[in-house]
PDB file of C-alpha atoms in Angstrom:
ATOM      1  CA  MET A   1      61.119  60.130 -55.937  1.00  0.00           C
ATOM      2  CA  SER A   2      62.976  59.464 -52.736  1.00  0.00           C
ATOM      3  CA  ILE A   3      66.672  58.627 -52.827  1.00  0.00           C
ATOM      4  CA  LEU A   4      65.893  55.746 -50.443  1.00  0.00           C
ATOM      5  CA  LYS A   5      64.133  53.975 -53.345  1.00  0.00           C
ATOM      6  CA  PHE A   6      67.525  53.438 -54.960  1.00  0.00           C
ATOM      7  CA  PHE A   7      68.923  51.730 -51.869  1.00  0.00           C
ATOM      8  CA  GLN A   8      66.067  49.335 -51.133  1.00  0.00           C
ATOM      9  CA  TYR A   9      66.972  45.696 -50.645  1.00  0.00           C
ATOM     10  CA  PRO A  10      66.314  43.734 -53.874  1.00  0.00           C
ATOM     11  CA  TYR A  11      64.221  40.737 -52.885  1.00  0.00           C
ATOM     12  CA  LYS A  12      65.762  37.430 -53.918  1.00  0.00           C
ATOM     13  CA  THR A  13      64.331  33.999 -54.660  1.00  0.00           C
ATOM     14  CA  TYR A  14      65.788  30.887 -53.022  1.00  0.00           C
ATOM     15  CA  ARG A  15      64.914  27.450 -54.374  1.00  0.00           C
ATOM     16  CA  TYR A  16      64.545  24.293 -52.339  1.00  0.00           C
ATOM     17  CA  SER A  17      63.636  20.859 -53.667  1.00  0.00           C
ATOM     18  CA  LEU A  18      62.265  17.890 -51.780  1.00  0.00           C
ATOM     19  CA  TYR A  19      64.711  15.710 -53.711  1.00  0.00           C
ATOM     20  CA  ASP A  20      67.858  17.837 -53.425  1.00  0.00           C
ATOM     21  CA  SER A  21      70.297  16.351 -50.919  1.00  0.00           C
ATOM     22  CA  HIS A  22      72.115  19.727 -50.599  1.00  0.00           C
ATOM     23  CA  HIS A  23      69.110  21.491 -49.044  1.00  0.00           C
ATOM     24  CA  ASN A  24      67.588  19.822 -46.019  1.00  0.00           C
ATOM     25  CA  PHE A  25      64.545  21.641 -44.735  1.00  0.00           C
ATOM     26  CA  VAL A  26      61.293  21.190 -42.847  1.00  0.00           C
ATOM     27  CA  ILE A  27      58.122  23.110 -43.627  1.00  0.00           C
ATOM     28  CA  ASN A  28      54.863  22.845 -41.707  1.00  0.00           C
ATOM     29  CA  ALA A  29      51.536  24.654 -41.859  1.00  0.00           C
ATOM     30  CA  ILE A  30      50.914  26.968 -38.909  1.00  0.00           C
ATOM     31  CA  GLU A  31      47.770  25.903 -37.123  1.00  0.00           C
ATOM     32  CA  HIS A  32      44.890  28.419 -37.246  1.00  0.00           C
ATOM     33  CA  ARG A  33      46.720  30.645 -39.794  1.00  0.00           C
ATOM     34  CA  THR A  34      45.565  29.664 -43.259  1.00  0.00           C
ATOM     35  CA  GLY A  35      48.303  30.094 -45.857  1.00  0.00           C
ATOM     36  CA  TYR A  36      51.099  30.524 -43.294  1.00  0.00           C
ATOM     37  CA  TYR A  37      53.975  28.097 -42.752  1.00  0.00           C
ATOM     38  CA  SER A  38      56.970  27.619 -40.497  1.00  0.00           C
ATOM     39  CA  MET A  39      60.167  26.583 -42.271  1.00  0.00           C
ATOM     40  CA  THR A  40      63.531  25.560 -40.841  1.00  0.00           C
ATOM     41  CA  ALA A  41      66.529  25.269 -43.163  1.00  0.00           C
ATOM     42  CA  GLN A  42      70.093  26.362 -43.783  1.00  0.00           C
ATOM     43  CA  GLY A  43      71.245  29.178 -46.005  1.00  0.00           C
ATOM     44  CA  SER A  44      72.672  32.600 -45.427  1.00  0.00           C
ATOM     45  CA  HIS A  45      71.527  36.092 -46.335  1.00  0.00           C
ATOM     46  CA  ILE A  46      67.804  35.300 -46.506  1.00  0.00           C
ATOM     47  CA  GLN A  47      65.822  38.343 -45.412  1.00  0.00           C
ATOM     48  CA  PRO A  48      62.161  39.219 -44.784  1.00  0.00           C
ATOM     49  CA  GLY A  49      60.483  39.868 -48.121  1.00  0.00           C
ATOM     50  CA  ASP A  50      62.601  37.308 -49.989  1.00  0.00           C
ATOM     51  CA  TYR A  51      60.902  34.446 -51.795  1.00  0.00           C
ATOM     52  CA  ILE A  52      61.239  30.707 -51.171  1.00  0.00           C
ATOM     53  CA  GLU A  53      60.314  28.388 -54.017  1.00  0.00           C
ATOM     54  CA  ILE A  54      59.834  24.732 -53.120  1.00  0.00           C
ATOM     55  CA  THR A  55      59.745  22.274 -55.989  1.00  0.00           C
ATOM     56  CA  GLN A  56      58.656  18.693 -56.413  1.00  0.00           C
ATOM     57  CA  PRO A  57      58.806  16.750 -59.679  1.00  0.00           C
ATOM     58  CA  ASP A  58      55.283  17.773 -60.750  1.00  0.00           C
ATOM     59  CA  GLN A  59      54.540  20.971 -58.821  1.00  0.00           C
ATOM     60  CA  TRP A  60      55.984  24.037 -57.113  1.00  0.00           C
ATOM     61  CA  ALA A  61      54.910  26.566 -54.532  1.00  0.00           C
ATOM     62  CA  THR A  62      56.171  30.079 -53.859  1.00  0.00           C
ATOM     63  CA  TYR A  63      56.262  31.614 -50.396  1.00  0.00           C
ATOM     64  CA  GLN A  64      57.365  35.004 -49.104  1.00  0.00           C
ATOM     65  CA  VAL A  65      59.411  35.343 -45.914  1.00  0.00           C
ATOM     66  CA  ASP A  66      57.518  37.356 -43.270  1.00  0.00           C
ATOM     67  CA  THR A  67      59.988  36.927 -40.404  1.00  0.00           C
ATOM     68  CA  ILE A  68      63.256  35.048 -40.079  1.00  0.00           C
ATOM     69  CA  GLU A  69      65.492  34.259 -37.140  1.00  0.00           C
ATOM     70  CA  TYR A  70      68.998  32.813 -37.466  1.00  0.00           C
ATOM     71  CA  TYR A  71      70.415  30.337 -34.984  1.00  0.00           C
ATOM     72  CA  SER A  72      73.776  31.034 -33.372  1.00  0.00           C
ATOM     73  CA  ASP A  73      75.120  27.541 -34.102  1.00  0.00           C
ATOM     74  CA  PRO A  74      75.253  26.789 -36.965  1.00  0.00           C
ATOM     75  CA  ALA A  75      75.111  30.420 -38.003  1.00  0.00           C
ATOM     76  CA  ASP A  76      73.426  29.731 -41.343  1.00  0.00           C
ATOM     77  CA  MET A  77      70.507  27.761 -39.877  1.00  0.00           C
ATOM     78  CA  TRP A  78      67.233  29.646 -39.615  1.00  0.00           C
ATOM     79  CA  ILE A  79      63.536  29.409 -38.837  1.00  0.00           C
ATOM     80  CA  ALA A  80      61.059  31.598 -40.687  1.00  0.00           C
ATOM     81  CA  VAL A  81      57.380  32.339 -40.976  1.00  0.00           C
ATOM     82  CA  LEU A  82      56.297  32.252 -44.612  1.00  0.00           C
ATOM     83  CA  HIS A  83      53.055  32.973 -46.389  1.00  0.00           C
ATOM     84  CA  ARG A  84      52.102  31.137 -49.550  1.00  0.00           C
ATOM     85  CA  LEU A  85      51.839  33.187 -52.723  1.00  0.00           C
ATOM     86  CA  SER A  86      51.201  30.656 -55.491  1.00  0.00           C
ATOM     87  CA  ASN A  87      51.483  27.142 -56.696  1.00  0.00           C
ATOM     88  CA  ALA A  88      51.151  25.415 -60.032  1.00  0.00           C
ATOM     89  CA  LEU A  89      51.402  22.077 -61.733  1.00  0.00           C
ATOM     90  CA  PHE A  90      53.940  21.679 -64.525  1.00  0.00           C
TER      91      PHE A  90
END
């Protein structure tokens, strides 16, 4: 086993809710790329490979971050390309 395995970035999950006033975000489907979305939001330390979970009162969807680019002002604002992993009804 490679020593690099021990230093890999542990993917994290970030949760956003349509009804949470602390997390404003926009997510849109990317035209001609089924299952891919563009999301703009604020939050620091989000990296490619991390998970974004978006919840509504009766459902949720999980996405994985493919690419992410941070704005310079404000420094915690970002735009990312996500791909959808799952969704379910409660």
